[in-house]
Amino acid sequence: MSSKPSRSALAALHPRKTLAFRLSAAYSLAGLILVILATASLYIVLRTELNRSTELFLADKLHVLQTMLRERPDDGEALNEEIELESQARRYQQFYIRLLDERGVPIMTTSGMAEQLDLVELASRTRGRSERPIAMVGRHGKPFRVTSASVAVGTPPTHNDTVQIAIDISQEDDLLARYRFWFWGILLMTSVLFPLVGFRIARDGIRPVEEIAAIARRITSTSLRERIESEGYPSELASLAGTFNEMLERLEESFERISRFTADIAHDLRTPVNNIRGEAEVALARPRTADEYRDVLESSLEESVRLSELIGDLLFLARAESPFTELHRETVNIGELLTTVHDYYEASASDAGISLVNDGTEPLSAELDRSLMLRVMSNLISNAIAHTPPGGTVTLAAKNEDAAIRIEVSDTGVGIPVEALPRVFDRFFRVDPSRSKASGGTGLGLAIVLSILTLHGGSAEITSQLGRGTRVTLRMPVLATR
Ligand code: ADP
């Protein structure tokens, strides 16, 4: 049996680290590394410099003694002054000098040297070494740097004496120890402070994201009015909040449209159903003649036809909006298409006293769904005929525009008021509901036109002047775009 751990079990084992945690951990680590590097390198430089200055000082002293012994080997006073007085002149950096003859018998020694240092050890440790100073601990635990050198006496040299120099470096060691103390102190402080400050900065940075998430979590179909106040947000998050607000705006708009649409559907379905029911109830209230029953049945049939047309239109619109809707494209000769609809509507137009003119006889063709385009044309022509008084004209035209076809249906009818124009493509919108209902309009005709044009990758526009007429312009690409 497979024992693969579930996703939630894995998540419990390895809890997701928050962004604030990751950011503050990264800040702290980077900060600590920087502090360690800076303080450690300063410490190394300081220690090297202190050592170097001690070495230079010892080398300098040795050089002075070498010169004195070479040039004035018998000037004991000067030598004594150098060895005794000079060494006492430095209060904070005591140093000691001892001069031994060629047999190793001390000639001159700075007073107090034997008390501070084990001279036997000094001699044995510095014997045979180069002049580079070595570290040595004094009798009282004080740190020293000691060196010794063989020095030629007289010019020309008669023999070699030995000079031993020791310098007390406790001041330098104290300084370095204080430095190390501060180094650890600063490290301790920063390792507490950095994560705190880092966490604070990260949390402040992330707060807008959390606010956006909280609002997103609160939003339901009834609270789409909510918006994010992005004042004070950094620009990246302000633009995220802006995008989010725009999305809410669109959602709110489409929710409103859907609820309006649902109310309209309910209303439009209820009317014919109520009519059928009312008539049936009245008819059944008492016995009727065959003619009376026939009248009721005819009227019910009419209402049923209206109902099924409405349901058919609604179904069509719902299918047209589905992303899986496929067009059955073929090469359609536009001239032929216009002639077909023209011929179909000519009789009803002339019955209404309207002349239907076909100007679209140019040989144009495009990749279109023929039966849907017939539906578009018949919706537009029947609208035009319905809203044009006798004596008027309805004109069909088609033109080639770059890689698009433009089809126009214009009439010399009643026109549409300016304020109603932006809404005529909306579902169930009627300029004058009472008038349209009388003529059987559902308010879905232009919505269906627009959705078919959208399916074809085209557009539909309407211009109108009250009392002078209306023109609907369709544009669609010659070649299939999807
Ligand atoms: P309907 O199916 O009710 O005609 P449409 O969606 O086709 O609905 O049209 C919406 C509204 O636009 C109609 O109620 C009508 O008042 C107006 N309309 C459409 N075409 C024309 C036109 N050619 N002239 C005047 N008004 C028009």
mmCIF file of C-alpha atoms in Angstrom, residues 113-114 116-126 133-147 164-170 173:
data_model
loop_
_atom_site.group_PDB
_atom_site.id
_atom_site.type_symbol
_atom_site.label_atom_id
_atom_site.label_comp_id
_atom_site.label_asym_id
_atom_site.label_seq_id
_atom_site.Cartn_x
_atom_site.Cartn_y
_atom_site.Cartn_z
ATOM 1 C CA MET A 113 64.863 44.893 34.674
ATOM 2 C CA ALA A 114 65.828 41.855 36.705
ATOM 3 C CA GLN A 116 60.435 42.479 35.961
ATOM 4 C CA LEU A 117 61.934 39.751 33.790
ATOM 5 C CA ASP A 118 63.572 36.392 34.160
ATOM 6 C CA LEU A 119 66.860 37.377 32.501
ATOM 7 C CA VAL A 120 68.059 33.797 32.112
ATOM 8 C CA GLU A 121 64.918 32.933 30.246
ATOM 9 C CA LEU A 122 65.235 36.102 28.163
ATOM 10 C CA ALA A 123 68.816 35.169 27.208
ATOM 11 C CA SER A 124 67.923 31.616 26.328
ATOM 12 C CA ARG A 125 64.839 32.519 24.332
ATOM 13 C CA THR A 126 66.431 35.279 22.273
ATOM 14 C CA PRO A 133 61.017 40.615 18.640
ATOM 15 C CA ILE A 134 59.294 37.733 20.396
ATOM 16 C CA ALA A 135 56.566 37.718 23.035
ATOM 17 C CA MET A 136 57.465 36.919 26.637
ATOM 18 C CA VAL A 137 55.605 37.076 29.942
ATOM 19 C CA GLY A 138 57.327 38.950 32.796
ATOM 20 C CA ARG A 139 57.679 37.843 36.422
ATOM 21 C CA HIS A 140 54.452 39.687 37.382
ATOM 22 C CA GLY A 141 52.491 38.393 34.454
ATOM 23 C CA LYS A 142 53.001 41.487 32.313
ATOM 24 C CA PRO A 143 53.352 40.949 28.556
ATOM 25 C CA PHE A 144 56.661 41.944 26.990
ATOM 26 C CA ARG A 145 58.250 42.035 23.591
ATOM 27 C CA VAL A 146 61.917 41.111 23.772
ATOM 28 C CA THR A 147 64.746 41.033 21.302
ATOM 29 C CA GLN A 164 68.961 42.781 25.042
ATOM 30 C CA ILE A 165 65.855 44.988 24.878
ATOM 31 C CA ALA A 166 62.477 44.306 26.405
ATOM 32 C CA ILE A 167 59.402 46.502 26.154
ATOM 33 C CA ASP A 168 56.290 46.314 28.272
ATOM 34 C CA ILE A 169 53.274 46.083 25.965
ATOM 35 C CA SER A 170 50.514 45.851 28.576
ATOM 36 C CA ASP A 173 47.251 44.488 25.190
#
